CSV table of C-alpha atoms in Angstrom, one decimal:
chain,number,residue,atom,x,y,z
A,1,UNK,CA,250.9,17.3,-26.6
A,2,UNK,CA,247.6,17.0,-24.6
A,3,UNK,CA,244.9,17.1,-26.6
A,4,UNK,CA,241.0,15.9,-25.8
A,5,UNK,CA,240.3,15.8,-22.2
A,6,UNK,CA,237.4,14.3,-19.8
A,7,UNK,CA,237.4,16.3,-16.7
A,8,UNK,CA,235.1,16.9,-14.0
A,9,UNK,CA,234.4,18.8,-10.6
A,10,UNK,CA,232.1,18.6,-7.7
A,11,UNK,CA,232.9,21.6,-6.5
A,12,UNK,CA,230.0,23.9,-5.8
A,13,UNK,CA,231.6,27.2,-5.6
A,14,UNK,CA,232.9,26.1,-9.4
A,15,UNK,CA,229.8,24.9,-10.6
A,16,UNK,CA,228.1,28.2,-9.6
A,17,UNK,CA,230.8,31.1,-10.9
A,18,UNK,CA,230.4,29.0,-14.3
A,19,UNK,CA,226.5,29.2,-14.2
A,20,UNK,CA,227.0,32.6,-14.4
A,21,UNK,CA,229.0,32.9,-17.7
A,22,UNK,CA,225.9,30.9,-19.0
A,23,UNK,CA,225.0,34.2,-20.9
A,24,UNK,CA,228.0,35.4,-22.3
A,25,UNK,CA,228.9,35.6,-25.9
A,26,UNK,CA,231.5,32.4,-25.9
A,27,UNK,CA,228.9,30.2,-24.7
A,28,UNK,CA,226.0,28.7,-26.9
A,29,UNK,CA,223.3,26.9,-25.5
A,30,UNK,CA,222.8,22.7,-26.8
A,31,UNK,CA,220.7,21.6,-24.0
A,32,UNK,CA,218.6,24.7,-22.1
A,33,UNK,CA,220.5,24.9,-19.0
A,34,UNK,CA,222.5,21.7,-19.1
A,35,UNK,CA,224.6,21.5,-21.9
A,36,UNK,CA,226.6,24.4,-23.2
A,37,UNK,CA,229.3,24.7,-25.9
A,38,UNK,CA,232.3,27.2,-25.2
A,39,UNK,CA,234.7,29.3,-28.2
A,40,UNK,CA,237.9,30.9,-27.5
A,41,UNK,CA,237.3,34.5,-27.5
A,42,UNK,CA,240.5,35.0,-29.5
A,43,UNK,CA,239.6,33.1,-32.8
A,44,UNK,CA,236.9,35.1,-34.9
A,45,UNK,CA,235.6,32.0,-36.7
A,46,UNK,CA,233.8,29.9,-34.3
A,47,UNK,CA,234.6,26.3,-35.4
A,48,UNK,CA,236.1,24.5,-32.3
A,49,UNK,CA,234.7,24.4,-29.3
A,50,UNK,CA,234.7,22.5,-25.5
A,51,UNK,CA,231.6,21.1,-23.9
A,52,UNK,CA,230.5,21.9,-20.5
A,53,UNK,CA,227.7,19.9,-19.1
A,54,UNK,CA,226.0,21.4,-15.7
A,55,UNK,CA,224.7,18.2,-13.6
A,56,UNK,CA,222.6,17.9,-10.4
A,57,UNK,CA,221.7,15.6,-8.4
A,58,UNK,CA,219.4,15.1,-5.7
A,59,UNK,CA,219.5,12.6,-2.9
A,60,UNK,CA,215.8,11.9,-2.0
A,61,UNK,CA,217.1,10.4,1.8
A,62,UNK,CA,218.5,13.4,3.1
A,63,UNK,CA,217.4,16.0,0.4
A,64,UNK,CA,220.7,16.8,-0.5
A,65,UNK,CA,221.6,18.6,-3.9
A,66,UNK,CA,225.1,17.7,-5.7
A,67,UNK,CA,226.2,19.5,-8.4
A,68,UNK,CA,228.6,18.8,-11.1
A,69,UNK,CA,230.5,19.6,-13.8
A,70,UNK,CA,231.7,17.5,-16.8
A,71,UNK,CA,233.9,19.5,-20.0
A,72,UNK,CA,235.1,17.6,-22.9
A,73,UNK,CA,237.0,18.1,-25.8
A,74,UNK,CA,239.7,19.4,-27.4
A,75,UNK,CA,241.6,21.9,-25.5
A,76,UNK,CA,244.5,22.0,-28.6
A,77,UNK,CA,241.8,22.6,-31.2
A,78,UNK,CA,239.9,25.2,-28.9
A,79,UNK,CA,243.2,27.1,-28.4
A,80,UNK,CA,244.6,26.8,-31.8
A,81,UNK,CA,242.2,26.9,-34.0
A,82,UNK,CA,241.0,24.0,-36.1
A,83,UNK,CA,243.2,24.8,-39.7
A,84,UNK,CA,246.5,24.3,-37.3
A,85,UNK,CA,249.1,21.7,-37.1
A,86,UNK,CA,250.1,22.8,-33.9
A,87,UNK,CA,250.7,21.1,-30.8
A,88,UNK,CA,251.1,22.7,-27.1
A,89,UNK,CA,255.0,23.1,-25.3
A,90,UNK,CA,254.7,23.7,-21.8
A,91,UNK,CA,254.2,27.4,-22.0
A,92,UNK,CA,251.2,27.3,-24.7
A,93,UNK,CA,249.8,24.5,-22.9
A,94,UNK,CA,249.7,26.8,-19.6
A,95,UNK,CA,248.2,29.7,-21.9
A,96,UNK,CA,245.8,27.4,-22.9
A,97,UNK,CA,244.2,26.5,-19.5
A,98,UNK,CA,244.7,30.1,-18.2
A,99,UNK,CA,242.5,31.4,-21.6
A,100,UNK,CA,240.2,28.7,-20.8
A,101,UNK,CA,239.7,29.3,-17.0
A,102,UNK,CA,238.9,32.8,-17.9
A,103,UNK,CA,236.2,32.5,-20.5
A,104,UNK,CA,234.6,30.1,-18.2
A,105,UNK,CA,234.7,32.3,-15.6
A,106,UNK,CA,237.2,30.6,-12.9
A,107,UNK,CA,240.7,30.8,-11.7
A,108,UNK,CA,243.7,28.9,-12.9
A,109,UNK,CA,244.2,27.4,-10.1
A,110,UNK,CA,240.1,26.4,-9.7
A,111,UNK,CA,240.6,24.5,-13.1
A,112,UNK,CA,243.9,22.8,-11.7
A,113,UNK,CA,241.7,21.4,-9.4
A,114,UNK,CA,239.5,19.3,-12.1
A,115,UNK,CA,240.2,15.4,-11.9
A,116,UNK,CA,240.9,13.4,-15.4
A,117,UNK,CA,238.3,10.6,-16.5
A,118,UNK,CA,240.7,9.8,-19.7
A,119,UNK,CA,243.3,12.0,-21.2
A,120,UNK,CA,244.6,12.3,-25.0
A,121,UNK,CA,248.2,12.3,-26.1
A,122,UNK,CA,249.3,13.1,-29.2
A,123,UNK,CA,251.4,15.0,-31.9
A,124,UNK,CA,251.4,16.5,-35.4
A,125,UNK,CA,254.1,14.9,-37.9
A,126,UNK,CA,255.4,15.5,-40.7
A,127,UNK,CA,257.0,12.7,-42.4
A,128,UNK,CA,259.4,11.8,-45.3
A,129,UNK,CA,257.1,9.1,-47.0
A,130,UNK,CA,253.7,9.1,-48.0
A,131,UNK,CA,251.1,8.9,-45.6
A,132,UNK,CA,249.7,5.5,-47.0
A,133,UNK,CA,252.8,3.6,-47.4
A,134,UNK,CA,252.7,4.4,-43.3
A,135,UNK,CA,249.0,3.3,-42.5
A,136,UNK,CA,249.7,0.2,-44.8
A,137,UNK,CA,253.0,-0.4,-43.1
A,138,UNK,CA,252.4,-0.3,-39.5
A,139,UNK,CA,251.3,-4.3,-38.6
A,140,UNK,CA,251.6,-4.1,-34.7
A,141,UNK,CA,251.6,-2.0,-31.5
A,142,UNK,CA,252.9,-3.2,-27.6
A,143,UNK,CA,251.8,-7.1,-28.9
A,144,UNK,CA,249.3,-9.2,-30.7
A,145,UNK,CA,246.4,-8.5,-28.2
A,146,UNK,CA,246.1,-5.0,-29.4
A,147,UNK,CA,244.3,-6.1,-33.1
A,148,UNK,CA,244.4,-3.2,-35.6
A,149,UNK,CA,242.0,-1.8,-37.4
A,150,UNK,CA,242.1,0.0,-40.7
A,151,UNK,CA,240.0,2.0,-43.1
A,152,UNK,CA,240.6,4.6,-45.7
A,153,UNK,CA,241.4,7.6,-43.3
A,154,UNK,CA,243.0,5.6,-40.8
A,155,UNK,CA,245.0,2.7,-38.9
A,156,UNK,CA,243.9,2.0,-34.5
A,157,UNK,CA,245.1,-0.3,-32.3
A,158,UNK,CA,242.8,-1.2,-29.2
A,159,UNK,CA,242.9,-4.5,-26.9
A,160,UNK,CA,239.8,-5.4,-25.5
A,161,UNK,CA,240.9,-4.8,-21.3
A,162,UNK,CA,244.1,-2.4,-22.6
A,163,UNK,CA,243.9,1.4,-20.8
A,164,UNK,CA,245.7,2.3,-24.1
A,165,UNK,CA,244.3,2.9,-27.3
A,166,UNK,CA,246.5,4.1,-30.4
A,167,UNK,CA,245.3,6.2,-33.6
A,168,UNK,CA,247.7,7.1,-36.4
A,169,UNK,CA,245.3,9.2,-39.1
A,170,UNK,CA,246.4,11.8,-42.2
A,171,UNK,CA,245.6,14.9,-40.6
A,172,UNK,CA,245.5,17.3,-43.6
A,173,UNK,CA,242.5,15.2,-45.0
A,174,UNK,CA,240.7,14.8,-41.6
A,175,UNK,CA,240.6,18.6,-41.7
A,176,UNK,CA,239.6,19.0,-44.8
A,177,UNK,CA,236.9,16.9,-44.7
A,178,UNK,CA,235.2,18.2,-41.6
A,179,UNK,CA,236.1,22.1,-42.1
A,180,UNK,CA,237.1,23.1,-45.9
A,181,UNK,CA,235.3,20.4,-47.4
A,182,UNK,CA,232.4,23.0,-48.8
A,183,UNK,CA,231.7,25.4,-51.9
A,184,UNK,CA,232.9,28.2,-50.5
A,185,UNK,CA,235.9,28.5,-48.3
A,186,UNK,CA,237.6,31.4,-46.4
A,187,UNK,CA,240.6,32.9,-47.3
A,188,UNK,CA,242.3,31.1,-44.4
A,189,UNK,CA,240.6,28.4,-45.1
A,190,UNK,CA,242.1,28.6,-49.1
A,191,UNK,CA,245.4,29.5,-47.6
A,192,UNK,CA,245.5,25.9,-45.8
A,193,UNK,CA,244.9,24.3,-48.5
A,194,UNK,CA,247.6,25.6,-50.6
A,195,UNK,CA,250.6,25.9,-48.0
A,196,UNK,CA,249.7,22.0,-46.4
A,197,UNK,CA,247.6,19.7,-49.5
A,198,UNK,CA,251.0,18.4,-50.7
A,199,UNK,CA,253.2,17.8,-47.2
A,200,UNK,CA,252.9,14.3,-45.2
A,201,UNK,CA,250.9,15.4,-42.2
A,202,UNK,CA,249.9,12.2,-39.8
A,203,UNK,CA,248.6,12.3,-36.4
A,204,UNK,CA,249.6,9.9,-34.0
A,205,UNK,CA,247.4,9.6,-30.3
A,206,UNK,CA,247.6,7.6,-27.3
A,207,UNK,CA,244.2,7.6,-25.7
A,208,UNK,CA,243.7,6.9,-21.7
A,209,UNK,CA,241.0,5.5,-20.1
A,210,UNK,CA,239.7,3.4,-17.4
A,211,UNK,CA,240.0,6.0,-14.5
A,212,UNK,CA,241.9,7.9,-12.0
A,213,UNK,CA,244.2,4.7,-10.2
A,214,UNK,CA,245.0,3.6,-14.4
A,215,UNK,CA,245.4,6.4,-15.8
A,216,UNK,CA,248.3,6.6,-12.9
A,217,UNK,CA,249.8,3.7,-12.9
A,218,UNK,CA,250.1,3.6,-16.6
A,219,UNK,CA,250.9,7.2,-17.1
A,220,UNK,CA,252.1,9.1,-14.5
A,221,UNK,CA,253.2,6.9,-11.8
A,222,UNK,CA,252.8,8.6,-8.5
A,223,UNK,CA,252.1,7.6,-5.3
A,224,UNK,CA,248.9,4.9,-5.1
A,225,UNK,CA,245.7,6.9,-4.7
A,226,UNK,CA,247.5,10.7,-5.8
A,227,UNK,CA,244.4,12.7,-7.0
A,228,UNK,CA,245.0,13.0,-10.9
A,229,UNK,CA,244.0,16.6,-11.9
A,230,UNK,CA,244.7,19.2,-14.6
A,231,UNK,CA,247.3,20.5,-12.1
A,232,UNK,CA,249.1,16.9,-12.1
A,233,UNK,CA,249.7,17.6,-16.6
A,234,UNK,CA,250.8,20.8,-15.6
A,235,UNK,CA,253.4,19.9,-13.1
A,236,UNK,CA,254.6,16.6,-14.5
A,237,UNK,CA,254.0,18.2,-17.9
A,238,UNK,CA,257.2,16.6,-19.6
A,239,UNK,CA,256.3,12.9,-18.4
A,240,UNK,CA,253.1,13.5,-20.8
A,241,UNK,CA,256.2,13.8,-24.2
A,242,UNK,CA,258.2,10.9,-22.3
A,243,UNK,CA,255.3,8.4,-21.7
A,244,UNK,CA,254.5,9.6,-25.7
A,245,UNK,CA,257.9,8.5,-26.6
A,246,UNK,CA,258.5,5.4,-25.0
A,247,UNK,CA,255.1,4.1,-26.2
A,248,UNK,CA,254.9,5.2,-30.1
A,249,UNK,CA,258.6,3.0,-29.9
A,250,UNK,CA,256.5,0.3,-29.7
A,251,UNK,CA,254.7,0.4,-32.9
A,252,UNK,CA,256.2,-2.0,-35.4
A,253,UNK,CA,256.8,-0.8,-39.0
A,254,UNK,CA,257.8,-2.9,-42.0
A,255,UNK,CA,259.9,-0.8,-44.2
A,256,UNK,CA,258.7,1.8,-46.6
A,257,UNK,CA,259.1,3.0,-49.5
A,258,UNK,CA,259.9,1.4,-53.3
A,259,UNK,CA,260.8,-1.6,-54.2
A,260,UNK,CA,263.9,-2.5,-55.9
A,261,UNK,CA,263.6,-4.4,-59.2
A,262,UNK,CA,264.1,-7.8,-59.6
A,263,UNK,CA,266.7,-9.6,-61.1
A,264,UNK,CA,265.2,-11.0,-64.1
A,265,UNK,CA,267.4,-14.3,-63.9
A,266,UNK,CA,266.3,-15.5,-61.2
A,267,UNK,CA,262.9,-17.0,-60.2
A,268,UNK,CA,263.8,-16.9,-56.9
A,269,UNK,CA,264.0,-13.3,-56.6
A,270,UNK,CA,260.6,-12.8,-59.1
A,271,UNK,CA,258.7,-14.7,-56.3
A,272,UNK,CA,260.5,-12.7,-53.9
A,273,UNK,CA,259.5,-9.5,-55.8
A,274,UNK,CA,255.2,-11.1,-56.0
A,275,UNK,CA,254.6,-11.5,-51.8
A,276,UNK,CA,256.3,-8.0,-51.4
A,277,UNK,CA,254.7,-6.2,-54.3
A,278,UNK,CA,251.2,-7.7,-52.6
A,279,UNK,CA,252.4,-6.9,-49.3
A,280,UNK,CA,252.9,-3.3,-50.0
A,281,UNK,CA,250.0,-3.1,-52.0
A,282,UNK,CA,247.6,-4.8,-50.2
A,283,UNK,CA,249.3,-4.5,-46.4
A,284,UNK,CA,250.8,-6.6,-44.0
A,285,UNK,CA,247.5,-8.1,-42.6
A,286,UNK,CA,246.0,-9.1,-45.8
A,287,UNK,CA,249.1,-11.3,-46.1
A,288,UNK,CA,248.7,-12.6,-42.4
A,289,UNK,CA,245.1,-13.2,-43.1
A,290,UNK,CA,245.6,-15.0,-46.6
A,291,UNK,CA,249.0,-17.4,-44.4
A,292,UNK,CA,246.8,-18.0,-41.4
A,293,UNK,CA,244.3,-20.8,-43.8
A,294,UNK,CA,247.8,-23.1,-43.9
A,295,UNK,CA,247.1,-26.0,-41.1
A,296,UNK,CA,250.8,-26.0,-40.3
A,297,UNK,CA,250.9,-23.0,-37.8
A,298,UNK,CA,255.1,-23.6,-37.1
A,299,UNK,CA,255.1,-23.3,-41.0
A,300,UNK,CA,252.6,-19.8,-41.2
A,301,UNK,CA,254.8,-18.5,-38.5
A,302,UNK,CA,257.8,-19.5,-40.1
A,303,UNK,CA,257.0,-18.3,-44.0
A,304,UNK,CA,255.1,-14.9,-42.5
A,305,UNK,CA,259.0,-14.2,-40.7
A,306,UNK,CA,260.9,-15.2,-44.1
A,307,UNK,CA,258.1,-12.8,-46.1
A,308,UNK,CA,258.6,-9.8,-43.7
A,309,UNK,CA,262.5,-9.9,-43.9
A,310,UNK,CA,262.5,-10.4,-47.9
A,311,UNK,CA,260.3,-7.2,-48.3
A,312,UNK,CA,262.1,-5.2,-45.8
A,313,UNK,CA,265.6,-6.5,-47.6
A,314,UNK,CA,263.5,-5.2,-51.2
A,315,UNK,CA,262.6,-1.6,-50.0
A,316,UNK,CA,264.5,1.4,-50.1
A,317,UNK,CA,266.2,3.3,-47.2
A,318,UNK,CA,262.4,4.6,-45.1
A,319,UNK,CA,261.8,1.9,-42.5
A,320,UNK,CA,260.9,1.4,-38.7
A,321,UNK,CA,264.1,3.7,-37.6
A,322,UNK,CA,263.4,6.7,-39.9
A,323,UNK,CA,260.0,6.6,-39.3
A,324,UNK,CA,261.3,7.2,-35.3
A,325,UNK,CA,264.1,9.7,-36.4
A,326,UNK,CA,260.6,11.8,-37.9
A,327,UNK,CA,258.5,11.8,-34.4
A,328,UNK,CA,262.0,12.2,-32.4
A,329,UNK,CA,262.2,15.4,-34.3
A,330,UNK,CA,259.0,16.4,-34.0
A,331,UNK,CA,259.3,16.0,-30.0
A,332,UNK,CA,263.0,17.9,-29.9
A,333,UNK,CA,261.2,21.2,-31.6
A,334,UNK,CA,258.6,20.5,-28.4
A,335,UNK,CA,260.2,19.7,-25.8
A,336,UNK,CA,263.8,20.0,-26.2
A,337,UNK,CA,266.7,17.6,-25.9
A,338,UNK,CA,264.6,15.9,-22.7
A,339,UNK,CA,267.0,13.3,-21.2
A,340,UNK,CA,264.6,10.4,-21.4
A,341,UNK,CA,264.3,11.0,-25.2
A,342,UNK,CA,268.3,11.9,-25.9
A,343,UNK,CA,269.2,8.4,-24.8
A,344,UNK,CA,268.5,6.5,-27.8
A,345,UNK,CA,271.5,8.0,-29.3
A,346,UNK,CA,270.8,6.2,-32.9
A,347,UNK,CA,268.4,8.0,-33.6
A,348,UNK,CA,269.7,11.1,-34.6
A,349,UNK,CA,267.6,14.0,-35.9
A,350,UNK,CA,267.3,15.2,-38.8
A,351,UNK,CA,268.5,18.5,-40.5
């Protein structure tokens, strides 16, 4: 569920044990004693990794020296591998951070201690539609401040003051293209390719920023000025799927899928059959975009409703409630039957 983090400690004792692992094997130097990247010690191919970055300070009034630590990101990739489509529970998650502390050369509990600049949400999918029907069909997330953008690998939703930021991407093809996309590829890497090129793979991610009290409020809730640390995602680990849950509910998603044919006989349902055939080829917001020239805003308002409902009415049985039913499942083989998540009885699961 977690996935890229910004964390950071001012910790002395901290900063010094990890100084010393400066030399192992895991570690590979970017910046000569400043920036360092760090591989899991269990993965032979060294693909992933997470940043440390070794800051001091020095306070020329008093002549005092603060040290710091900053390590960035992802702790899913790092622990996984980057060929996986797999995303932490509870107990991987704790294995994760326990593998971690150890390579760097601290405690569990020393990395608990780390406080959160922004924090990554997200999941691996599989769906039941293709993955650019999805892109195409998603028009709106929380509410129109939140303007989407769109290119060939992916759809993001980001307001301008909004803490949350969403990303829905086809994660088969982002891995390919950073990782397999060469002349000669592993036997793992081959392997990938032929067991995942043909499934429906997205990712979906909530990104957090805008600091400690936000990234509370929005997230976690506690009481006002609660410290949030790594320990915080370990002991309110299941609010992280929760929050996840309630927020990908509000993404809006025109129905996907075919169209049905028209009936010949009727204009009507030939014009009908046009705005949805360009809607579902070209997207939602090219439509919005072409019906936002007319001068008569009660009237663009009015035709872009009676355009959405005619191609929902034309498509075929994929729309906004299986494309829920797909992420609920997803969650359920994660978390389990949480309550938060079993309450929206209509969506049942799939088989």
């Amino acid at each position: 569920m977690e996935d890229k983090i910004e964390i950071k400690s001012y910790n002395e004792s901290i900063f010094n044990a990890i100084a010393l692992k400066k030399g192992s094997q895991y570690f590979r130097e970017i910046k000569k004693d400043w920036k360092y990247k760090v591989y899991n010690p269990k993965i032979r191919t060294h693909c992933s990794h997470l940043t440390i970055q070794f800051n001091t300070s020095l306070n020329e009034e008093t002549g005092e020296i603060t040290k710091s630590l900053f390590i960035i990101g992802s702790l899913r990739k790092w622990y996984f591998g980057q060929l996986s489509f797999q995303d932490f529970t509870e107990i991987t998650y704790r294995k994760a951070l326990k593998l971690f502390a150890h390579t760097i050369g601290i405690s569990l509990e020393e990395l608990r201690s780390f406080t959160l600049s922004s924090i990554e949400i997200g999941i691996n999918c599989r769906m039941d539609v293709d993955i650019n029907y999805i892109k195409k069909g998603i028009y709106q997330f929380r509410d129109k401040r939140y303007q989407k953008k769109y290119d060939v690998t992916s759809i993001k939703f980001k307001s301008k003051k909004g803490i949350v930021t969403l990303k829905i991407y086809d994660k088969y093809q982002e891995i390919y293209d950073k990782c397999i996309n060469k002349r000669i590829k592993s036997y793992e890497e081959e392997e990938f390719i032929k067991m995942h090129q043909h499934e429906n793979n997205i990712r979906i991610e909530l990104s957090l920023r805008g600091g400690q009290d936000l990234i509370n409020k929005t997230l976690f809730r506690l009481r006002k000025d609660t410290k949030i640390t790594i320990g915080t995602t370990i002991e309110h680990f299941d609010t992280l799927y929760t929050f996840f849950w309630m927020e990908v509910q509000k993404i809006k998603v025109s129905a996907l899928g075919g169209l049905k044919e028209p009936q010949p006989r009727k204009s009507k349902d030939i014009n009908t059959y046009t705005t949805a055939y360009y809607i579902e080829k070209e997207g939602i917001e090219a439509y919005k975009r072409i019906t936002k020239k007319l001068s008569n805003r009660g009237y663009y308002k009015q035709s872009l409703h009676k355009a959405l409902q005619q191609f929902i009415n034309l498509r075929q049985a994929y729309n906004q409630k299986r494309f829920l039913q797909n992420i609920r499942c997803r969650l359920y083989c994660l978390i389990g039957k949480d309550r938060k998540i079993s309450r929206h009885k209509e969506l049942i699961p799939y088989p």
